[in-house]
XYZ file of C-alpha atoms in Angstrom:
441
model
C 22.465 5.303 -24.626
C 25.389 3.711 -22.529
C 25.371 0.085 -22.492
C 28.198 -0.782 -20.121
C 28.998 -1.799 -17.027
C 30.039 0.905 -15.280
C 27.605 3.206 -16.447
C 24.845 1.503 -14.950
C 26.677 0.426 -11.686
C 27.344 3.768 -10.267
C 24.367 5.649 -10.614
C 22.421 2.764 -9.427
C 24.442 2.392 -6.376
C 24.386 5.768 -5.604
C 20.743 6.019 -6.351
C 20.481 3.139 -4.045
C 22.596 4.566 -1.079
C 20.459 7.770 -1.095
C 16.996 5.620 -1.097
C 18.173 4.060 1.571
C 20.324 6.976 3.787
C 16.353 8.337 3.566
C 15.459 5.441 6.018
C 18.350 6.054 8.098
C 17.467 9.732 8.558
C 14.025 9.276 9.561
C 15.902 6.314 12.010
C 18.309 8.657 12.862
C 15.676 12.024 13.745
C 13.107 9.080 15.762
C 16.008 8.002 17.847
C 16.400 11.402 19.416
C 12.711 11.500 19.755
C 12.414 7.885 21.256
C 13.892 4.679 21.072
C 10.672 3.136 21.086
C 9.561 5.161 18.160
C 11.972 3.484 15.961
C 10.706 0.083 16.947
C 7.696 1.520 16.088
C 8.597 2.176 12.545
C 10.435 -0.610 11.968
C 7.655 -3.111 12.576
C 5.854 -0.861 10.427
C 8.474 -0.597 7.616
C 8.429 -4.929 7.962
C 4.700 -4.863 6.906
C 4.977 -2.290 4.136
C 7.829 -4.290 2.184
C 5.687 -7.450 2.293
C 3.006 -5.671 0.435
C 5.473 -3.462 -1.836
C 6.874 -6.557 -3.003
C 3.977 -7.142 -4.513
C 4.687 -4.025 -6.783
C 7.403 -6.129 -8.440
C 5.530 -8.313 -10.360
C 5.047 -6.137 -13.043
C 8.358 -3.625 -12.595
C 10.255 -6.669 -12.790
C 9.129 -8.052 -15.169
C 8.888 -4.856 -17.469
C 12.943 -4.392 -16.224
C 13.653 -7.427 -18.226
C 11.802 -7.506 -21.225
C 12.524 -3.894 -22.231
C 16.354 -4.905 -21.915
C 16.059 -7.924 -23.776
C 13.623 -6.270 -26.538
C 16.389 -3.050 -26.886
C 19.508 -6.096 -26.578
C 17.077 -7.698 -29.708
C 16.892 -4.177 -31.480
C 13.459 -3.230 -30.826
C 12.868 -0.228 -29.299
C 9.052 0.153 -30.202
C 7.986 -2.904 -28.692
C 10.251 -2.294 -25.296
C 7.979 1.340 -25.618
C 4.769 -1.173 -25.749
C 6.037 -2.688 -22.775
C 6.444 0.449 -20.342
C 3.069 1.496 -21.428
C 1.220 -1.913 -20.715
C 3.325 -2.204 -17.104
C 2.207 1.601 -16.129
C -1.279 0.939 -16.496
C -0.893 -2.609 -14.602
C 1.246 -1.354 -11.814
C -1.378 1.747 -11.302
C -4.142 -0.509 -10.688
C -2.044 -2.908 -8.323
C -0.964 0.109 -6.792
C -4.097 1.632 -5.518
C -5.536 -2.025 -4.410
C -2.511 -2.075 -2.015
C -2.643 1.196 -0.714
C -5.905 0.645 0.231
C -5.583 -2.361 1.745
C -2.363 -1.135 4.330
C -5.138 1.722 5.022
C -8.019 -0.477 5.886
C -6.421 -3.438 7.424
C -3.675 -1.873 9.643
C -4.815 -2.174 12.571
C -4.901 -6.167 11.871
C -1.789 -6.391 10.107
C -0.149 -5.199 13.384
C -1.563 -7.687 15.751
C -1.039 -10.033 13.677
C 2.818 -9.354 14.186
C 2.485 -9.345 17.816
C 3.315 -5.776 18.172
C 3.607 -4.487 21.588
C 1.381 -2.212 23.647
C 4.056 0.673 23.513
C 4.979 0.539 20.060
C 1.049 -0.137 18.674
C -0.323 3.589 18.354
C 3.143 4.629 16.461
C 3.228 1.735 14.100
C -0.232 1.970 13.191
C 0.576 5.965 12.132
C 3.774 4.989 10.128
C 1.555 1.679 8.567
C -1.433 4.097 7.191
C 0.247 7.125 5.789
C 3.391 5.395 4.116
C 0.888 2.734 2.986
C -0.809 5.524 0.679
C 2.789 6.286 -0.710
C 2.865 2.613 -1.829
C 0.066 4.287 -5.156
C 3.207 6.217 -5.797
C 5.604 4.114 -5.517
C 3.885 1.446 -7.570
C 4.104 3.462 -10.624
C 7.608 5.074 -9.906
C 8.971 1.450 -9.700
C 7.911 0.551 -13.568
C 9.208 4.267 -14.461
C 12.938 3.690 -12.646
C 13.088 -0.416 -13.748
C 12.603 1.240 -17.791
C 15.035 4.567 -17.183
C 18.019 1.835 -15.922
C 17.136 -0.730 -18.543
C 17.737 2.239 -21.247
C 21.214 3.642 -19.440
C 19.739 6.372 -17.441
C 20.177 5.452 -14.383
C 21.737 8.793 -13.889
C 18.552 10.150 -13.695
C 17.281 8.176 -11.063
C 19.728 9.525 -9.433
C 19.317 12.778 -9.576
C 15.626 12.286 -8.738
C 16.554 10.486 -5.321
C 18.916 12.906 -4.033
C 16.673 15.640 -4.251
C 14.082 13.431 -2.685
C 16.727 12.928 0.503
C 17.327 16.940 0.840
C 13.545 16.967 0.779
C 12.828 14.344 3.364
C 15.680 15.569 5.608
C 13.541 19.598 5.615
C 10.229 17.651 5.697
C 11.456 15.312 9.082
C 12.862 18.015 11.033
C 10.037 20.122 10.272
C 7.171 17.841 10.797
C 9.091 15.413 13.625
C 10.169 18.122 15.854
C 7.404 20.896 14.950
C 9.708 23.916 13.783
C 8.372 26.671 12.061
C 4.971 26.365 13.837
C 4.326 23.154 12.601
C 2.591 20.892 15.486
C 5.101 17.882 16.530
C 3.932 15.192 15.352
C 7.100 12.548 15.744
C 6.383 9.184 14.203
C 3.189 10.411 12.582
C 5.442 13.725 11.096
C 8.030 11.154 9.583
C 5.427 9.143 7.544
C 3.906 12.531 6.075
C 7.415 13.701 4.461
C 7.818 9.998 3.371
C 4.780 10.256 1.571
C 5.390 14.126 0.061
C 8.406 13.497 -1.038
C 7.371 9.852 -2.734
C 4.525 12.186 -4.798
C 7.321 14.521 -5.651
C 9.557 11.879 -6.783
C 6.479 10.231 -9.028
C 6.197 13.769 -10.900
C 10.042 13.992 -11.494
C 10.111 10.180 -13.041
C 7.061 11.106 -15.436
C 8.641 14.249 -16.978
C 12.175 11.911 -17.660
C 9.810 9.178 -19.095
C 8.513 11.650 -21.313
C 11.754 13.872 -22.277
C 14.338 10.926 -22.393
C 12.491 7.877 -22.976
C 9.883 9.409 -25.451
C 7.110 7.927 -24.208
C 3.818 8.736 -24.875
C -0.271 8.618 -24.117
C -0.315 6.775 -27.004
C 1.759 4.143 -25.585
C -0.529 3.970 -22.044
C -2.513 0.742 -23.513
C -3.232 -3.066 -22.372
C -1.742 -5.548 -24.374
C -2.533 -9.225 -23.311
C 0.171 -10.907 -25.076
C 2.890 -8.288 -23.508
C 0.902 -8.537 -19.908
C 1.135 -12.424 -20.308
C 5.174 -11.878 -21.328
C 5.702 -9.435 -17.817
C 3.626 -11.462 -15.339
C 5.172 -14.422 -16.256
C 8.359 -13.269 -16.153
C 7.550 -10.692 -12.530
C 5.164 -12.844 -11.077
C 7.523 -16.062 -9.946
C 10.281 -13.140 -8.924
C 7.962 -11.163 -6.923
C 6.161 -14.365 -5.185
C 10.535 -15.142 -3.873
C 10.608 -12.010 -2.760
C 7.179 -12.175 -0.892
C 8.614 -15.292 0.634
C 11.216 -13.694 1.594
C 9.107 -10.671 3.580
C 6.529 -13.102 4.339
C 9.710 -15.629 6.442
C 10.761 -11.151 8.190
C 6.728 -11.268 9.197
C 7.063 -14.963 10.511
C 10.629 -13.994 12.435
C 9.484 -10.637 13.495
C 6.892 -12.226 15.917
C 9.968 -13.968 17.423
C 11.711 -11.059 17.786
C 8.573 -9.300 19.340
C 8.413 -11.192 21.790
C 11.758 -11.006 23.246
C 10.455 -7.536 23.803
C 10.666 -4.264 22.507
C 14.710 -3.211 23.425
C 15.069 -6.116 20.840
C 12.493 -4.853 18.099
C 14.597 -2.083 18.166
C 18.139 -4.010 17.950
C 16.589 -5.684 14.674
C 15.894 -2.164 13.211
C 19.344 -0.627 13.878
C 20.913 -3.691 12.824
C 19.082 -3.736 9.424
C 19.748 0.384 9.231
C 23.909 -0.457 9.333
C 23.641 -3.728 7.337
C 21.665 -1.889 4.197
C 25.308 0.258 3.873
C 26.637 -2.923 2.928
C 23.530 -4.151 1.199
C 23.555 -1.656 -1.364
C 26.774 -3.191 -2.876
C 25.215 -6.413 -3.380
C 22.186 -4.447 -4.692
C 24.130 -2.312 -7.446
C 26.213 -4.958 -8.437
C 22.858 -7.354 -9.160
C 20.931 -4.328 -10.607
C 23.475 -3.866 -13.147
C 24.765 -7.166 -13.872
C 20.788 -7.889 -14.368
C 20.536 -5.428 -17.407
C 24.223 -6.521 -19.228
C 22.691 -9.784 -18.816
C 19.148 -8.688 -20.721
C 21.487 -6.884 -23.498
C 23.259 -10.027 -23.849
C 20.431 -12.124 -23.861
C 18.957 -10.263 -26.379
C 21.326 -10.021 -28.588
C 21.991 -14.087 -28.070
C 25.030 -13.751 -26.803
C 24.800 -16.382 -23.884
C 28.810 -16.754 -23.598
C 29.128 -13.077 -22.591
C 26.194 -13.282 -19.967
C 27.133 -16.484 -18.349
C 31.126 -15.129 -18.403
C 30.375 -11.532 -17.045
C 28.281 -12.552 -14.301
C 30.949 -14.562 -13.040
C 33.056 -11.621 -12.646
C 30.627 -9.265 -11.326
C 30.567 -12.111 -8.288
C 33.675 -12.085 -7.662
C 33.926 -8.508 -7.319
C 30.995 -8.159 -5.374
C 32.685 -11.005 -3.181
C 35.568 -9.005 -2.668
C 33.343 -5.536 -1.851
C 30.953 -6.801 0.657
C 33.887 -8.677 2.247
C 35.580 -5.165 2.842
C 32.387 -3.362 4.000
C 31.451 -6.019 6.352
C 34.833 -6.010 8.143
C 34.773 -2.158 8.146
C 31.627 -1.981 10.136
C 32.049 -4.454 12.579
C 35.439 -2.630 13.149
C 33.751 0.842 13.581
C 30.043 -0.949 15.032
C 30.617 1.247 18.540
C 31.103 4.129 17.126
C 28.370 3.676 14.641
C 26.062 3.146 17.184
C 26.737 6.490 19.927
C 25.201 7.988 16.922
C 21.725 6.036 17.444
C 21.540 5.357 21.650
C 22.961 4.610 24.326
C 20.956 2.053 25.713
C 23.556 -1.069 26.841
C 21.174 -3.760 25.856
C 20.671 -2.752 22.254
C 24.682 -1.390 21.693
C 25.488 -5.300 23.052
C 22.888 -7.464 21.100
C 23.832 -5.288 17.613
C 27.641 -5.427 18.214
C 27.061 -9.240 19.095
C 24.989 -10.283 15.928
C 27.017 -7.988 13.585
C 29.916 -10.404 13.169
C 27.458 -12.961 11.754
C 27.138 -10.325 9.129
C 30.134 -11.530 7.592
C 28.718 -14.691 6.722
C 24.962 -13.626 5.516
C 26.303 -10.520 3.357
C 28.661 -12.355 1.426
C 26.137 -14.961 0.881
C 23.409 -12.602 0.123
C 25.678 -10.964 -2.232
C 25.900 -14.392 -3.987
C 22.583 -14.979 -4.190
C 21.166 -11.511 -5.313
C 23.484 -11.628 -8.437
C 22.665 -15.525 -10.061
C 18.815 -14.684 -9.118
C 19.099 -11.552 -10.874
C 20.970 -12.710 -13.314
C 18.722 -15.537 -13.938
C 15.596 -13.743 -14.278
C 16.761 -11.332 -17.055
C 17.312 -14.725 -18.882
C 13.813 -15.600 -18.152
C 15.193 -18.518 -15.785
C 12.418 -17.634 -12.766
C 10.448 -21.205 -11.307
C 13.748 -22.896 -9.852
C 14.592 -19.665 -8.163
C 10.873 -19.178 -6.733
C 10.749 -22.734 -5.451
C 14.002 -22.634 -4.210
C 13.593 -19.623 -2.209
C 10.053 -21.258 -0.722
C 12.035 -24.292 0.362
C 14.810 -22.819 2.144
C 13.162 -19.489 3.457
C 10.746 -21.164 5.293
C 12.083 -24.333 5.761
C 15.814 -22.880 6.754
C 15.080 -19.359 7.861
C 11.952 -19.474 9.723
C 12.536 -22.854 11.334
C 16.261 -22.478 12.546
C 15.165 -18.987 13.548
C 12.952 -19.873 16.121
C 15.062 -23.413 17.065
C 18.566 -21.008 17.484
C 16.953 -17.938 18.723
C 13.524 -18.989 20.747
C 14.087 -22.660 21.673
C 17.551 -22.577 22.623
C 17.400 -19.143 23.736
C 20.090 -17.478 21.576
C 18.021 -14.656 21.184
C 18.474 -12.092 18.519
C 22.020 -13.630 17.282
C 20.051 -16.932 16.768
C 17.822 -15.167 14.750
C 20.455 -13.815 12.698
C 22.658 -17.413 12.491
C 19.315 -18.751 10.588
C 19.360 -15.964 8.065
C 22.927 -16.237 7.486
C 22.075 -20.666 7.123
C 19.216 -19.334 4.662
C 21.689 -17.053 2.190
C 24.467 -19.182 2.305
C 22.138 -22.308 1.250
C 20.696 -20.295 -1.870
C 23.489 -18.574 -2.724
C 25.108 -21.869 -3.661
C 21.862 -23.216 -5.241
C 22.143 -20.191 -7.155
C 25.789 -20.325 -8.517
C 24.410 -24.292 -9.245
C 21.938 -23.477 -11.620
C 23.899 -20.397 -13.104
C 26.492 -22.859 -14.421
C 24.344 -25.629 -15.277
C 23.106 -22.496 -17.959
C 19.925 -24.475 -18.175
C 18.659 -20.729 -18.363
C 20.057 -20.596 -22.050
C 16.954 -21.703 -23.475
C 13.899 -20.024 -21.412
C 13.837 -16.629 -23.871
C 12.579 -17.670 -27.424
C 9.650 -15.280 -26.941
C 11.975 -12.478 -28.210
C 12.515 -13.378 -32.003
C 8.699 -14.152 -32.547
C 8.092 -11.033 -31.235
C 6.986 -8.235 -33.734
């Protein structure tokens, strides 16, 4: 298996950009349907990730551990590990999808989601919500596949999965070949086909590459015990995080809906620059688990620091790029004045909250494949909800800045962690939170 760099950055960022060009396309086919229909979706979308998070308390946590237990030299036990995590992450799954089923029509309100966007939303919410069974499992599959070097799989996997989505939306959005048109509604259902699609694809790779097998599918307390305390103070920061979206997106509602729909295009064009920051975390994270593994905390602490700077250098690039190109970007979405002015406006703080998110993302990824996961978590309540959701409504409600007010807090938010971050990297306090792996048999 390839343990370098390189060979995990690419495939994961490219595995990355198509994941996310699949939101854009279903952004992209709504728009020409309605501009409202995106909104729609998006305050969807907001609810789903604050549930999925919750699917990363056990994919996280298997992530690590199996790259620390192959860094240590043993394979059966990072095997074990997968197994236990499956079973886990199937369970979790189905509680959740049931839940966005059940309780959608709550979950929206509680958002404040307008009259006009209400019926679409709650389509989007209940369909994609069942995907979340799928996606549960396929998150524990794709953390193991990239903690062994095969990211190039995922890869693969997703691409297919965008060709699929792409037939699937302009069949079921639009109605072609006598399908009915079923816009918003048509969207979710090729979401969710080609999620079950994808599921299938990562459980013939976890049984041809990674060897795993039914015998493997067990419950082992002391390994659950090792993933949920590794997942479970990650996941909860990441909750936060879509917990402080659910707390800002009632803001945002309520500067009305040509403003919902600012926030989704804006967050459409900023995950192109996103899914730098992403890569560059995702594979820093498992050199760091190899490293950690094998003890070699010099090497971890030395190659992070690099992999910041170049991210640094990356997001700095993309950021100017698309405020540069922003109008152009955005004839391909609408044409409504009041949406092409907010986005262009709020773009430029962009600069400012991707670099720092790119910051942060690496040291708190870095950090918890050392097993380093409280001061993050606490961290991230603190400032999320103290910085974020308070200077979010001061800037953008109180004082009326609107959207770009909105977007000033976030950037306050990043910036603040991402040194925090950096702080605690150095410190390398972190050294000593891993001892689990050489009493491990």
């Amino acid at each position: 298996m390839k343990r370098s760099f390189q060979a995990i950055f690419w495939p994961t960022f490219i595995e990355l950009l198509f994941f996310m060009l699949m939101g854009t396309i279903d952004t992209f086919m709504l728009s020409h349907f309605s501009d409202f229909a995106v909104g729609s979706v998006g305050n969807a979308n907001t609810i789903i990730q604050m549930f999925a998070v919750l699917l990363l308390v056990v994919a996280n946590g298997v992530a690590v551990l199996v790259s620390q237990y192959l860094g240590a030299k043993k394979d059966h036990i990072a095997h074990r590990v997968i197994g236990n995590g499956l079973i886990l992450n199937l369970l979790v799954g189905a509680i959740i999808a049931s839940l966005l089923v059940f309780f959608a029509p709550v979950l929206l309100r509680l958002v404040k989601t307008e009259a006009v966007l209400f019926q679409g939303s709650l389509d989007y919410l209940q369909v994609v919500g069942i995907s979340l069974f799928f996606v549960a499992i396929s998150n524990v599959m794709t953390g193991s596949l990239r903690s062994y070097g095969h990211a190039r799989y995922i890869t693969y996997v997703v691409v297919v999965g965008n060709i699929l989505n792409i037939i699937g939306n302009a069949i079921l959005i639009n109605g072609y070949l006598g399908f009915p048109r079923l816009g918003i509604l048509g969207a979710a259902i090729s979401t969710l086909i080609v999620r079950f699609f994808m599921l299938s694809a990562y459980l013939f790779l976890l049984y041809k590459v990674i060897g795993l097998r039914p015998k493997h599918l067990r419950i082992d307390i002391q390994t659950t015990k090792q993933v949920l305390q590794i997942g479970l103070p990650s996941a909860l920061e990441v909750w936060t995080y879509t917990l402080m979206q659910g707390i800002v997106l009632s803001m945002i509602n309520q500067l009305g809906p040509e403003y919902t729909t600012a926030r989704t295009y804006i967050n459409t064009i900023l995950t192109y620059i996103y899914i730098f920051s992403l890569a560059f975390a995702a594979a820093n994270a498992v050199m760091t688990g190899y490293y950690i593994g094998e003890r070699n905390f010099n090497k971890a602490h030395q190659e992070t620091l690099k992999t910041a700077f170049r991210s640094f250098l990356v997001v700095l690039s993309m950021t100017l790029i698309v405020n540069l190109t922003s109008g152009l970007i955005l004839s391909f979405f609408t044409q409504n004045e009041v949406i092409v002015k907010t986005v262009r406006t709020v773009l430029w703080v962009a600069i400012i909250l991707e670099f720092s998110r790119s910051l942060n993302l690496i040291f708190i990824q870095a950090l918890r494949s050392a097993g380093d996961t409280t001061f993050p978590l606490v961290m991230a309540i603190l400032s999320m909800l103290g910085v974020a959701a308070t200077m979010a409504y001061v800037l953008g409600i109180h004082l009326g800045l609107g959207l770009l007010g909105i977007y000033i807090a976030y950037a306050m938010d990043e910036l603040l962690r991402g040194i925090l971050m950096l702080t605690r990297w150095q410190s390398r306090k972190w050294e000593h939170k891993s001892k689990y792996i050489e009493n491990t048999v």
